[in-house]
């Protein structure tokens, strides 16, 4: 590994750490933790998703999703119900409280995005997207669907 590769690896690791730290700080103000805002975003787009939908969309283990949903249910953000047609499927629905944090969370996501790209030109953002997609594909084990963002 070259010195440049090592420096890029360290920088990328630090970027991920800072991103996680800033996300956690912003969403903790709204009583949300870890992947909860991402699950809420999915439900704001389409309420009544199955637990398996979250596993596929967020690339997390079923047990991890179940634990996150349990915490969200205990916080009053969501409710879970068996599917009317297939009782093996559990559907997740927003509660009024889950809907009520949408505006604040979307504003928080915008705040984070503005910080990410402060000082970037449109051309630099396009180049960065291309480079990140390349990195995603390099790490995806030929499953490029995870890189379709």
Short mmCIF file of N, CA, C and O in Angstrom, two decimals:
data_model
loop_
_atom_site.label_atom_id
_atom_site.label_comp_id
_atom_site.label_asym_id
_atom_site.label_seq_id
_atom_site.Cartn_x
_atom_site.Cartn_y
_atom_site.Cartn_z
N UNK A 1 0.85 -1.17 0.00
CA UNK A 1 0.00 0.00 0.00
C UNK A 1 0.90 1.24 0.00
O UNK A 1 1.83 1.33 0.78
N UNK A 2 0.58 2.17 -0.86
CA UNK A 2 1.38 3.38 -0.95
C UNK A 2 1.00 4.34 0.18
O UNK A 2 -0.05 4.21 0.82
N UNK A 3 1.85 5.31 0.38
CA UNK A 3 1.57 6.33 1.39
C UNK A 3 0.28 7.07 1.05
O UNK A 3 -0.52 7.37 1.94
N UNK A 4 0.04 7.33 -0.23
CA UNK A 4 -1.18 8.00 -0.66
C UNK A 4 -2.41 7.15 -0.35
O UNK A 4 -3.42 7.65 0.15
N UNK A 5 -2.32 5.84 -0.64
CA UNK A 5 -3.44 4.93 -0.34
C UNK A 5 -3.73 4.91 1.15
O UNK A 5 -4.89 4.94 1.58
N UNK A 6 -2.67 4.87 1.95
CA UNK A 6 -2.85 4.84 3.40
C UNK A 6 -3.48 6.15 3.88
O UNK A 6 -4.40 6.13 4.70
N UNK A 7 -3.01 7.26 3.36
CA UNK A 7 -3.56 8.56 3.75
C UNK A 7 -5.03 8.66 3.34
O UNK A 7 -5.86 9.15 4.12
N UNK A 8 -5.38 8.19 2.15
CA UNK A 8 -6.78 8.21 1.70
C UNK A 8 -7.64 7.30 2.58
O UNK A 8 -8.77 7.66 2.94
N UNK A 9 -7.12 6.14 2.93
CA UNK A 9 -7.86 5.23 3.81
C UNK A 9 -8.11 5.86 5.16
O UNK A 9 -9.22 5.78 5.70
N UNK A 10 -7.09 6.50 5.72
CA UNK A 10 -7.24 7.16 7.02
C UNK A 10 -8.23 8.32 6.93
O UNK A 10 -9.05 8.51 7.83
N UNK A 11 -8.14 9.08 5.86
CA UNK A 11 -9.05 10.22 5.67
C UNK A 11 -10.49 9.74 5.52
O UNK A 11 -11.41 10.31 6.09
N UNK A 12 -10.69 8.67 4.75
CA UNK A 12 -12.03 8.13 4.56
C UNK A 12 -12.59 7.62 5.89
O UNK A 12 -13.75 7.87 6.22
N UNK A 13 -11.76 6.95 6.67
CA UNK A 13 -12.19 6.47 7.99
C UNK A 13 -12.59 7.65 8.88
O UNK A 13 -13.62 7.61 9.56
N UNK A 14 -11.80 8.70 8.87
CA UNK A 14 -12.10 9.88 9.68
C UNK A 14 -13.39 10.55 9.21
O UNK A 14 -14.20 11.02 10.02
N UNK A 15 -13.60 10.61 7.91
CA UNK A 15 -14.82 11.18 7.35
C UNK A 15 -16.05 10.40 7.83
O UNK A 15 -17.05 10.99 8.25
N UNK A 16 -15.98 9.08 7.78
CA UNK A 16 -17.09 8.25 8.25
C UNK A 16 -17.35 8.46 9.74
O UNK A 16 -18.50 8.55 10.17
N UNK A 17 -16.27 8.56 10.52
CA UNK A 17 -16.41 8.79 11.96
C UNK A 17 -17.09 10.13 12.23
O UNK A 17 -18.03 10.23 13.02
N UNK A 18 -16.64 11.19 11.54
CA UNK A 18 -17.23 12.51 11.73
C UNK A 18 -18.69 12.55 11.27
O UNK A 18 -19.53 13.17 11.92
N UNK A 19 -18.97 11.89 10.16
CA UNK A 19 -20.34 11.83 9.66
C UNK A 19 -21.24 11.19 10.71
O UNK A 19 -22.31 11.73 11.05
N UNK A 20 -20.82 10.06 11.24
CA UNK A 20 -21.62 9.36 12.25
C UNK A 20 -21.80 10.24 13.49
O UNK A 20 -22.91 10.32 14.04
N UNK A 21 -20.74 10.90 13.91
CA UNK A 21 -20.80 11.75 15.10
C UNK A 21 -21.79 12.90 14.89
O UNK A 21 -22.63 13.16 15.75
N UNK A 22 -21.71 13.59 13.76
CA UNK A 22 -22.61 14.72 13.49
C UNK A 22 -24.06 14.27 13.35
O UNK A 22 -24.97 14.91 13.85
N UNK A 23 -24.28 13.15 12.67
CA UNK A 23 -25.63 12.62 12.53
C UNK A 23 -26.19 12.29 13.91
O UNK A 23 -27.33 12.64 14.22
N UNK A 24 -25.41 11.64 14.73
CA UNK A 24 -25.87 11.25 16.07
C UNK A 24 -26.21 12.47 16.90
O UNK A 24 -27.23 12.49 17.60
N UNK A 25 -25.37 13.51 16.84
CA UNK A 25 -25.62 14.73 17.60
C UNK A 25 -26.93 15.40 17.18
O UNK A 25 -27.74 15.80 18.03
N UNK A 26 -27.12 15.53 15.88
CA UNK A 26 -28.31 16.22 15.37
C UNK A 26 -29.57 15.44 15.70
O UNK A 26 -30.56 16.00 16.18
N UNK A 27 -29.57 14.13 15.46
CA UNK A 27 -30.79 13.36 15.65
C UNK A 27 -31.08 13.06 17.13
O UNK A 27 -32.23 12.87 17.50
N UNK A 28 -30.05 13.06 17.97
CA UNK A 28 -30.27 12.86 19.40
C UNK A 28 -31.13 14.00 19.96
O UNK A 28 -31.90 13.79 20.90
N UNK A 29 -31.02 15.18 19.36
CA UNK A 29 -31.84 16.32 19.79
C UNK A 29 -33.33 16.03 19.59
O UNK A 29 -34.18 16.64 20.22
N UNK A 30 -33.64 15.11 18.69
CA UNK A 30 -35.02 14.73 18.39
C UNK A 30 -35.38 13.39 19.01
O UNK A 30 -36.42 12.81 18.70
N UNK A 31 -34.49 12.87 19.86
CA UNK A 31 -34.75 11.60 20.53
C UNK A 31 -34.56 10.39 19.63
O UNK A 31 -35.09 9.32 19.91
N UNK A 32 -33.81 10.56 18.53
CA UNK A 32 -33.59 9.47 17.58
C UNK A 32 -32.14 9.01 17.64
O UNK A 32 -31.23 9.82 17.83
N UNK A 33 -31.93 7.72 17.42
CA UNK A 33 -30.60 7.15 17.52
C UNK A 33 -30.33 6.20 16.36
O UNK A 33 -31.24 5.62 15.79
N UNK A 34 -29.05 6.06 16.05
CA UNK A 34 -28.55 5.12 15.05
C UNK A 34 -29.34 5.18 13.75
O UNK A 34 -29.47 6.24 13.16
N UNK A 35 -29.90 4.06 13.34
CA UNK A 35 -30.56 3.96 12.03
C UNK A 35 -32.02 4.43 12.05
O UNK A 35 -32.68 4.41 11.02
N UNK A 36 -32.51 4.86 13.20
CA UNK A 36 -33.92 5.24 13.28
C UNK A 36 -34.34 6.29 12.25
O UNK A 36 -35.39 6.13 11.62
N UNK A 37 -33.57 7.37 12.04
CA UNK A 37 -33.99 8.35 11.04
C UNK A 37 -34.11 7.75 9.63
O UNK A 37 -34.99 8.13 8.87
N UNK A 38 -33.25 6.79 9.31
CA UNK A 38 -33.30 6.17 7.99
C UNK A 38 -34.55 5.30 7.83
O UNK A 38 -35.16 5.28 6.77
N UNK A 39 -34.93 4.61 8.89
CA UNK A 39 -36.17 3.83 8.84
C UNK A 39 -37.37 4.75 8.71
O UNK A 39 -38.31 4.46 7.95
N UNK A 40 -37.35 5.86 9.44
CA UNK A 40 -38.45 6.82 9.34
C UNK A 40 -38.56 7.38 7.93
O UNK A 40 -39.67 7.51 7.39
N UNK A 41 -37.43 7.70 7.30
CA UNK A 41 -37.46 8.22 5.92
C UNK A 41 -38.15 7.24 4.97
O UNK A 41 -38.92 7.64 4.10
N UNK A 42 -37.87 5.96 5.15
CA UNK A 42 -38.49 4.94 4.32
C UNK A 42 -40.00 4.93 4.54
O UNK A 42 -40.79 4.87 3.60
N UNK A 43 -40.42 5.03 5.80
CA UNK A 43 -41.85 5.01 6.12
C UNK A 43 -42.55 6.30 5.68
O UNK A 43 -43.72 6.26 5.32
N UNK A 44 -41.86 7.42 5.72
CA UNK A 44 -42.48 8.67 5.25
C UNK A 44 -42.78 8.59 3.76
O UNK A 44 -43.74 9.17 3.29
N UNK A 45 -41.96 7.84 3.03
CA UNK A 45 -42.20 7.66 1.59
C UNK A 45 -43.32 6.65 1.36
O UNK A 45 -44.11 6.80 0.43
N UNK A 46 -43.35 5.59 2.18
CA UNK A 46 -44.38 4.55 2.02
C UNK A 46 -44.61 3.86 3.36
O UNK A 46 -43.81 3.04 3.79
N UNK A 47 -45.69 4.21 4.00
CA UNK A 47 -46.06 3.63 5.28
C UNK A 47 -46.51 2.18 5.07
O UNK A 47 -46.95 1.80 3.99
N UNK A 48 -46.35 1.36 6.09
CA UNK A 48 -46.81 -0.02 6.01
C UNK A 48 -45.83 -0.96 5.35
O UNK A 48 -46.21 -2.01 4.84
N UNK A 49 -44.56 -0.64 5.39
CA UNK A 49 -43.54 -1.51 4.81
C UNK A 49 -43.35 -2.75 5.69
O UNK A 49 -43.61 -2.72 6.89
N UNK A 50 -42.86 -3.81 5.09
CA UNK A 50 -42.57 -5.01 5.86
C UNK A 50 -41.20 -4.86 6.52
O UNK A 50 -40.36 -4.09 6.05
N UNK A 51 -40.98 -5.61 7.60
CA UNK A 51 -39.67 -5.58 8.25
C UNK A 51 -38.58 -6.00 7.28
O UNK A 51 -37.49 -5.45 7.30
N UNK A 52 -38.89 -6.94 6.40
CA UNK A 52 -37.90 -7.41 5.44
C UNK A 52 -37.51 -6.30 4.46
O UNK A 52 -36.37 -6.27 3.98
N UNK A 53 -38.43 -5.37 4.16
CA UNK A 53 -38.09 -4.23 3.29
C UNK A 53 -36.93 -3.43 3.87
O UNK A 53 -36.05 -2.97 3.15
N UNK A 54 -36.93 -3.26 5.19
CA UNK A 54 -35.86 -2.51 5.84
C UNK A 54 -34.53 -3.26 5.76
O UNK A 54 -33.48 -2.65 5.57
N UNK A 55 -34.60 -4.58 5.91
CA UNK A 55 -33.39 -5.41 5.80
C UNK A 55 -32.77 -5.20 4.42
O UNK A 55 -31.56 -4.97 4.29
N UNK A 56 -33.60 -5.26 3.38
CA UNK A 56 -33.12 -5.11 2.00
C UNK A 56 -32.63 -3.69 1.71
O UNK A 56 -31.59 -3.50 1.09
N UNK A 57 -33.37 -2.68 2.15
CA UNK A 57 -33.01 -1.30 1.84
C UNK A 57 -31.80 -0.81 2.61
O UNK A 57 -31.00 -0.04 2.10
N UNK A 58 -31.67 -1.23 3.87
CA UNK A 58 -30.59 -0.72 4.71
C UNK A 58 -29.41 -1.69 4.82
O UNK A 58 -28.40 -1.37 5.45
N UNK A 59 -29.55 -2.88 4.25
CA UNK A 59 -28.48 -3.88 4.25
C UNK A 59 -28.02 -4.20 5.68
O UNK A 59 -26.83 -4.24 5.97
N UNK A 60 -29.02 -4.41 6.55
CA UNK A 60 -28.76 -4.79 7.93
C UNK A 60 -29.36 -6.16 8.19
O UNK A 60 -30.23 -6.61 7.45
N UNK A 61 -28.90 -6.81 9.24
CA UNK A 61 -29.40 -8.13 9.60
C UNK A 61 -30.83 -8.02 10.15
O UNK A 61 -31.18 -7.02 10.79
N UNK A 62 -31.67 -9.05 9.92
CA UNK A 62 -33.04 -9.03 10.44
C UNK A 62 -33.11 -8.75 11.95
O UNK A 62 -33.97 -7.99 12.40
N UNK A 63 -32.20 -9.35 12.72
CA UNK A 63 -32.22 -9.13 14.17
C UNK A 63 -31.91 -7.67 14.51
O UNK A 63 -32.49 -7.10 15.44
N UNK A 64 -31.03 -7.05 13.74
CA UNK A 64 -30.70 -5.64 13.96
C UNK A 64 -31.91 -4.76 13.69
O UNK A 64 -32.25 -3.88 14.48
N UNK A 65 -32.59 -5.02 12.57
CA UNK A 65 -33.80 -4.27 12.23
C UNK A 65 -34.86 -4.47 13.31
O UNK A 65 -35.50 -3.51 13.74
N UNK A 66 -35.02 -5.70 13.75
CA UNK A 66 -36.02 -5.99 14.78
C UNK A 66 -35.74 -5.20 16.06
O UNK A 66 -36.66 -4.65 16.67
N UNK A 67 -34.47 -5.13 16.46
CA UNK A 67 -34.11 -4.38 17.67
C UNK A 67 -34.35 -2.88 17.50
O UNK A 67 -34.84 -2.22 18.43
N UNK A 68 -34.02 -2.35 16.34
CA UNK A 68 -34.26 -0.93 16.08
C UNK A 68 -35.75 -0.64 16.12
O UNK A 68 -36.19 0.34 16.73
N UNK A 69 -36.53 -1.49 15.46
CA UNK A 69 -37.98 -1.28 15.44
C UNK A 69 -38.60 -1.41 16.83
O UNK A 69 -39.51 -0.67 17.18
N UNK A 70 -38.07 -2.33 17.63
CA UNK A 70 -38.58 -2.50 19.00
C UNK A 70 -38.36 -1.20 19.79
O UNK A 70 -39.25 -0.73 20.50
N UNK A 71 -37.18 -0.63 19.65
CA UNK A 71 -36.88 0.62 20.35
C UNK A 71 -37.78 1.76 19.85
O UNK A 71 -38.26 2.57 20.64
N UNK A 72 -38.01 1.80 18.54
CA UNK A 72 -38.88 2.83 17.97
C UNK A 72 -40.33 2.64 18.43
O UNK A 72 -41.04 3.62 18.68
N UNK A 73 -40.73 1.39 18.54
CA UNK A 73 -42.09 1.09 19.00
C UNK A 73 -42.25 1.51 20.47
O UNK A 73 -43.25 2.13 20.84
N UNK A 74 -41.24 1.22 21.27
CA UNK A 74 -41.26 1.61 22.68
C UNK A 74 -41.26 3.13 22.85
O UNK A 74 -41.79 3.65 23.83
N UNK A 75 -40.67 3.84 21.87
CA UNK A 75 -40.64 5.30 21.90
C UNK A 75 -41.91 5.92 21.34
O UNK A 75 -42.05 7.15 21.34
N UNK A 76 -42.79 5.09 20.79
CA UNK A 76 -44.05 5.59 20.26
C UNK A 76 -43.98 6.13 18.85
O UNK A 76 -44.90 6.80 18.38
N UNK A 77 -42.89 5.83 18.11
CA UNK A 77 -42.73 6.33 16.74
C UNK A 77 -43.44 5.47 15.69
O UNK A 77 -43.86 5.97 14.66
N UNK A 78 -43.53 4.18 15.97
CA UNK A 78 -44.12 3.23 15.02
C UNK A 78 -45.01 2.24 15.76
O UNK A 78 -44.94 2.13 16.99
N UNK A 79 -45.79 1.50 14.97
CA UNK A 79 -46.51 0.33 15.50
C UNK A 79 -46.32 -0.78 14.48
O UNK A 79 -46.16 -0.54 13.28
N UNK A 80 -46.32 -2.01 14.95
CA UNK A 80 -46.16 -3.17 14.07
C UNK A 80 -47.44 -4.00 14.11
O UNK A 80 -48.03 -4.18 15.18
N UNK A 81 -47.83 -4.48 12.94
CA UNK A 81 -49.03 -5.31 12.83
C UNK A 81 -48.77 -6.43 11.83
O UNK A 81 -48.03 -6.25 10.87
N UNK A 82 -49.42 -7.56 12.07
CA UNK A 82 -49.34 -8.67 11.11
C UNK A 82 -50.09 -8.27 9.84
O UNK A 82 -51.11 -7.59 9.89
N UNK A 83 -49.55 -8.71 8.70
CA UNK A 83 -50.19 -8.45 7.42
C UNK A 83 -51.55 -9.15 7.36
O UNK A 83 -51.69 -10.28 7.84
N UNK A 84 -52.55 -8.45 6.81
CA UNK A 84 -53.90 -9.01 6.73
C UNK A 84 -53.98 -10.29 5.89
O UNK A 84 -54.78 -11.18 6.17
N UNK A 85 -53.13 -10.39 4.87
CA UNK A 85 -53.21 -11.51 3.93
C UNK A 85 -52.18 -12.61 4.21
O UNK A 85 -52.38 -13.76 3.81
N UNK A 86 -51.07 -12.24 4.84
CA UNK A 86 -50.01 -13.21 5.11
C UNK A 86 -49.47 -12.93 6.52
O UNK A 86 -48.68 -12.01 6.72
N UNK A 87 -49.90 -13.73 7.47
CA UNK A 87 -49.55 -13.48 8.88
C UNK A 87 -48.08 -13.73 9.20
O UNK A 87 -47.63 -13.46 10.31
N UNK A 88 -47.31 -14.23 8.22
CA UNK A 88 -45.87 -14.37 8.43
C UNK A 88 -45.17 -13.02 8.29
O UNK A 88 -44.04 -12.85 8.73
N UNK A 89 -45.83 -12.07 7.65
CA UNK A 89 -45.25 -10.75 7.39
C UNK A 89 -45.71 -9.76 8.45
O UNK A 89 -46.90 -9.68 8.76
N UNK A 90 -44.76 -9.02 8.99
CA UNK A 90 -45.08 -7.95 9.94
C UNK A 90 -44.90 -6.62 9.22
O UNK A 90 -43.85 -6.36 8.64
N UNK A 91 -45.94 -5.81 9.25
CA UNK A 91 -45.92 -4.48 8.63
C UNK A 91 -45.62 -3.43 9.69
O UNK A 91 -45.99 -3.57 10.85
N UNK A 92 -44.96 -2.37 9.27
CA UNK A 92 -44.57 -1.29 10.17
C UNK A 92 -45.29 -0.02 9.73
O UNK A 92 -45.24 0.35 8.55
N UNK A 93 -45.94 0.63 10.68
CA UNK A 93 -46.71 1.85 10.40
C UNK A 93 -46.25 2.98 11.31
O UNK A 93 -45.92 2.75 12.49
N UNK A 94 -46.26 4.17 10.79
CA UNK A 94 -45.96 5.35 11.58
C UNK A 94 -47.12 5.65 12.53
O UNK A 94 -48.28 5.46 12.18
N UNK A 95 -46.79 6.13 13.70
CA UNK A 95 -47.80 6.66 14.61
C UNK A 95 -47.86 8.18 14.35
O UNK A 95 -47.07 8.72 13.57
N UNK A 96 -48.77 8.85 15.02
CA UNK A 96 -48.83 10.31 14.90
C UNK A 96 -47.50 10.93 15.33
O UNK A 96 -47.02 11.88 14.71
N UNK A 97 -46.90 10.37 16.37
CA UNK A 97 -45.61 10.88 16.83
C UNK A 97 -44.53 10.67 15.77
O UNK A 97 -43.69 11.53 15.55
N UNK A 98 -44.55 9.52 15.10
CA UNK A 98 -43.59 9.24 14.03
C UNK A 98 -43.74 10.21 12.87
O UNK A 98 -42.76 10.62 12.25
N UNK A 99 -44.98 10.57 12.57
CA UNK A 99 -45.22 11.55 11.50
C UNK A 99 -44.81 12.95 11.93
O UNK A 99 -44.37 13.75 11.13
N UNK A 100 -44.96 13.23 13.23
CA UNK A 100 -44.72 14.60 13.72
C UNK A 100 -43.25 15.01 13.66
O UNK A 100 -42.95 16.20 13.64
N UNK A 101 -42.31 14.05 13.64
CA UNK A 101 -40.89 14.41 13.60
C UNK A 101 -40.36 14.56 12.17
O UNK A 101 -39.20 14.90 11.97
N UNK A 102 -41.24 14.34 11.18
CA UNK A 102 -40.79 14.36 9.79
C UNK A 102 -40.17 15.70 9.39
O UNK A 102 -39.07 15.74 8.82
N UNK A 103 -40.84 16.79 9.66
CA UNK A 103 -40.34 18.10 9.24
C UNK A 103 -38.98 18.40 9.88
O UNK A 103 -38.05 18.83 9.20
N UNK A 104 -38.87 18.14 11.18
CA UNK A 104 -37.61 18.41 11.89
C UNK A 104 -36.48 17.52 11.37
O UNK A 104 -35.35 17.96 11.21
N UNK A 105 -36.79 16.25 11.11
CA UNK A 105 -35.76 15.33 10.63
C UNK A 105 -35.32 15.68 9.21
O UNK A 105 -34.12 15.63 8.92
N UNK A 106 -36.26 16.04 8.37
CA UNK A 106 -35.88 16.43 7.01
C UNK A 106 -35.01 17.68 7.05
O UNK A 106 -34.04 17.79 6.29
N UNK A 107 -35.32 18.60 7.93
CA UNK A 107 -34.49 19.80 8.08
C UNK A 107 -33.09 19.41 8.58
O UNK A 107 -32.08 19.97 8.13
N UNK A 108 -33.03 18.42 9.49
CA UNK A 108 -31.73 17.96 9.99
C UNK A 108 -30.91 17.31 8.88
O UNK A 108 -29.70 17.54 8.77
N UNK A 109 -31.56 16.49 8.03
CA UNK A 109 -30.85 15.89 6.89
C UNK A 109 -30.31 16.99 5.97
O UNK A 109 -29.19 16.89 5.47
N UNK A 110 -31.08 18.03 5.74
CA UNK A 110 -30.64 19.14 4.88
C UNK A 110 -29.45 19.86 5.51
O UNK A 110 -28.50 20.23 4.81
N UNK A 111 -29.49 20.06 6.81
CA UNK A 111 -28.38 20.70 7.51
C UNK A 111 -27.10 19.89 7.33
O UNK A 111 -26.03 20.45 7.05
N UNK A 112 -27.22 18.59 7.47
CA UNK A 112 -26.06 17.72 7.32
C UNK A 112 -25.53 17.79 5.89
O UNK A 112 -24.33 17.92 5.67
N UNK A 113 -26.44 17.71 4.91
CA UNK A 113 -26.00 17.77 3.50
C UNK A 113 -25.29 19.08 3.20
O UNK A 113 -24.28 19.10 2.49
N UNK A 114 -25.80 20.18 3.73
CA UNK A 114 -25.15 21.48 3.50
C UNK A 114 -23.73 21.49 4.07
O UNK A 114 -22.82 22.04 3.46
N UNK A 115 -23.56 20.87 5.23
CA UNK A 115 -22.22 20.81 5.83
C UNK A 115 -21.29 19.92 5.01
O UNK A 115 -20.12 20.23 4.84
N UNK A 116 -21.83 18.80 4.50
CA UNK A 116 -21.00 17.91 3.68
C UNK A 116 -20.41 18.65 2.49
O UNK A 116 -19.25 18.48 2.18
N UNK A 117 -21.26 19.38 1.80
CA UNK A 117 -20.88 19.92 0.49
C UNK A 117 -20.56 21.41 0.50
O UNK A 117 -20.48 22.03 -0.55
N UNK A 118 -20.34 21.97 1.68
CA UNK A 118 -19.98 23.37 1.79
C UNK A 118 -18.69 23.63 1.00
O UNK A 118 -17.69 22.93 1.17
N UNK A 119 -18.74 24.59 0.10
CA UNK A 119 -17.57 24.95 -0.68
C UNK A 119 -17.35 24.11 -1.93
O UNK A 119 -16.37 24.32 -2.64
N UNK A 120 -18.24 23.16 -2.23
CA UNK A 120 -18.11 22.32 -3.42
C UNK A 120 -18.84 22.97 -4.59
O UNK A 120 -19.95 23.48 -4.43
N UNK A 121 -18.23 22.91 -5.76
CA UNK A 121 -18.93 23.32 -6.98
C UNK A 121 -19.78 22.14 -7.47
O UNK A 121 -19.58 21.00 -7.02
N UNK A 122 -20.69 22.41 -8.39
CA UNK A 122 -21.50 21.34 -8.97
C UNK A 122 -20.61 20.30 -9.63
O UNK A 122 -20.82 19.09 -9.48
N UNK A 123 -19.59 20.73 -10.34
CA UNK A 123 -18.68 19.81 -11.02
C UNK A 123 -17.96 18.91 -10.02
O UNK A 123 -17.76 17.72 -10.26
N UNK A 124 -17.55 19.48 -8.88
CA UNK A 124 -16.88 18.68 -7.86
C UNK A 124 -17.83 17.65 -7.25
O UNK A 124 -17.43 16.52 -6.97
N UNK A 125 -19.09 18.02 -7.07
CA UNK A 125 -20.08 17.07 -6.54
C UNK A 125 -20.29 15.93 -7.52
O UNK A 125 -20.39 14.76 -7.12
N UNK A 126 -20.35 16.24 -8.81
CA UNK A 126 -20.54 15.20 -9.83
C UNK A 126 -19.33 14.26 -9.85
O UNK A 126 -19.48 13.03 -9.91
N UNK A 127 -18.14 14.82 -9.78
CA UNK A 127 -16.92 14.00 -9.75
C UNK A 127 -16.89 13.13 -8.49
O UNK A 127 -16.59 11.94 -8.56
N UNK A 128 -17.22 13.71 -7.36
CA UNK A 128 -17.24 12.95 -6.11
C UNK A 128 -18.23 11.80 -6.19
O UNK A 128 -17.94 10.68 -5.77
N UNK A 129 -19.40 12.06 -6.76
CA UNK A 129 -20.40 11.00 -6.91
C UNK A 129 -19.84 9.86 -7.75
O UNK A 129 -19.98 8.69 -7.40
N UNK A 130 -19.19 10.19 -8.85
CA UNK A 130 -18.61 9.17 -9.72
C UNK A 130 -17.56 8.35 -8.97
O UNK A 130 -17.53 7.12 -9.04
N UNK A 131 -16.70 9.02 -8.20
CA UNK A 131 -15.65 8.33 -7.46
C UNK A 131 -16.23 7.44 -6.35
O UNK A 131 -15.77 6.31 -6.15
N UNK A 132 -17.23 7.94 -5.66
CA UNK A 132 -17.85 7.14 -4.60
C UNK A 132 -18.60 5.93 -5.16
O UNK A 132 -18.58 4.85 -4.56
N UNK A 133 -19.26 6.11 -6.31
CA UNK A 133 -19.90 4.97 -6.96
C UNK A 133 -18.88 3.91 -7.34
O UNK A 133 -19.12 2.71 -7.18
N UNK A 134 -17.73 4.35 -7.83
CA UNK A 134 -16.65 3.42 -8.18
C UNK A 134 -16.19 2.65 -6.95
O UNK A 134 -16.02 1.43 -6.98
N UNK A 135 -16.03 3.36 -5.83
CA UNK A 135 -15.62 2.70 -4.59
C UNK A 135 -16.68 1.72 -4.12
O UNK A 135 -16.37 0.61 -3.69
N UNK A 136 -17.93 2.11 -4.23
CA UNK A 136 -19.04 1.23 -3.84
C UNK A 136 -19.02 -0.04 -4.68
O UNK A 136 -19.14 -1.15 -4.15
N UNK A 137 -18.85 0.13 -5.97
CA UNK A 137 -18.80 -1.04 -6.86
C UNK A 137 -17.59 -1.91 -6.55
O UNK A 137 -17.68 -3.13 -6.59
N UNK A 138 -16.47 -1.29 -6.23
CA UNK A 138 -15.26 -2.06 -5.88
C UNK A 138 -15.48 -2.93 -4.65
O UNK A 138 -14.90 -4.01 -4.54
N UNK A 139 -16.32 -2.48 -3.74
CA UNK A 139 -16.54 -3.21 -2.48
C UNK A 139 -17.79 -4.07 -2.47
O UNK A 139 -18.04 -4.78 -1.50
N UNK A 140 -18.59 -4.04 -3.53
CA UNK A 140 -19.91 -4.64 -3.49
C UNK A 140 -19.98 -6.12 -3.88
O UNK A 140 -21.05 -6.69 -3.91
N UNK A 141 -18.87 -6.75 -4.15
CA UNK A 141 -18.88 -8.17 -4.52
C UNK A 141 -19.83 -8.45 -5.68
O UNK A 141 -20.63 -9.39 -5.64
N UNK A 142 -19.78 -7.63 -6.69
CA UNK A 142 -20.58 -7.77 -7.92
C UNK A 142 -22.07 -7.55 -7.71
O UNK A 142 -22.86 -7.81 -8.60
N UNK A 143 -22.49 -7.12 -6.54
CA UNK A 143 -23.90 -6.78 -6.30
C UNK A 143 -24.03 -5.26 -6.39
O UNK A 143 -24.05 -4.55 -5.40
N UNK A 144 -24.07 -4.76 -7.63
CA UNK A 144 -24.07 -3.32 -7.85
C UNK A 144 -25.39 -2.67 -7.43
O UNK A 144 -25.48 -1.47 -7.36
N UNK A 145 -26.41 -3.47 -7.11
CA UNK A 145 -27.68 -2.90 -6.70
C UNK A 145 -27.54 -2.08 -5.42
O UNK A 145 -28.29 -1.13 -5.21
N UNK A 146 -26.57 -2.43 -4.56
CA UNK A 146 -26.38 -1.66 -3.34
C UNK A 146 -25.85 -0.27 -3.65
O UNK A 146 -25.93 0.63 -2.82
N UNK A 147 -25.32 -0.08 -4.85
CA UNK A 147 -24.75 1.22 -5.22
C UNK A 147 -25.74 2.08 -6.00
O UNK A 147 -25.39 3.19 -6.38
N UNK A 148 -26.94 1.60 -6.22
CA UNK A 148 -27.96 2.38 -6.95
C UNK A 148 -28.67 3.31 -6.00
O UNK A 148 -29.78 3.03 -5.54
N UNK A 149 -28.06 4.41 -5.72
CA UNK A 149 -28.61 5.38 -4.78
C UNK A 149 -28.99 6.63 -5.54
O UNK A 149 -28.32 7.08 -6.40
#
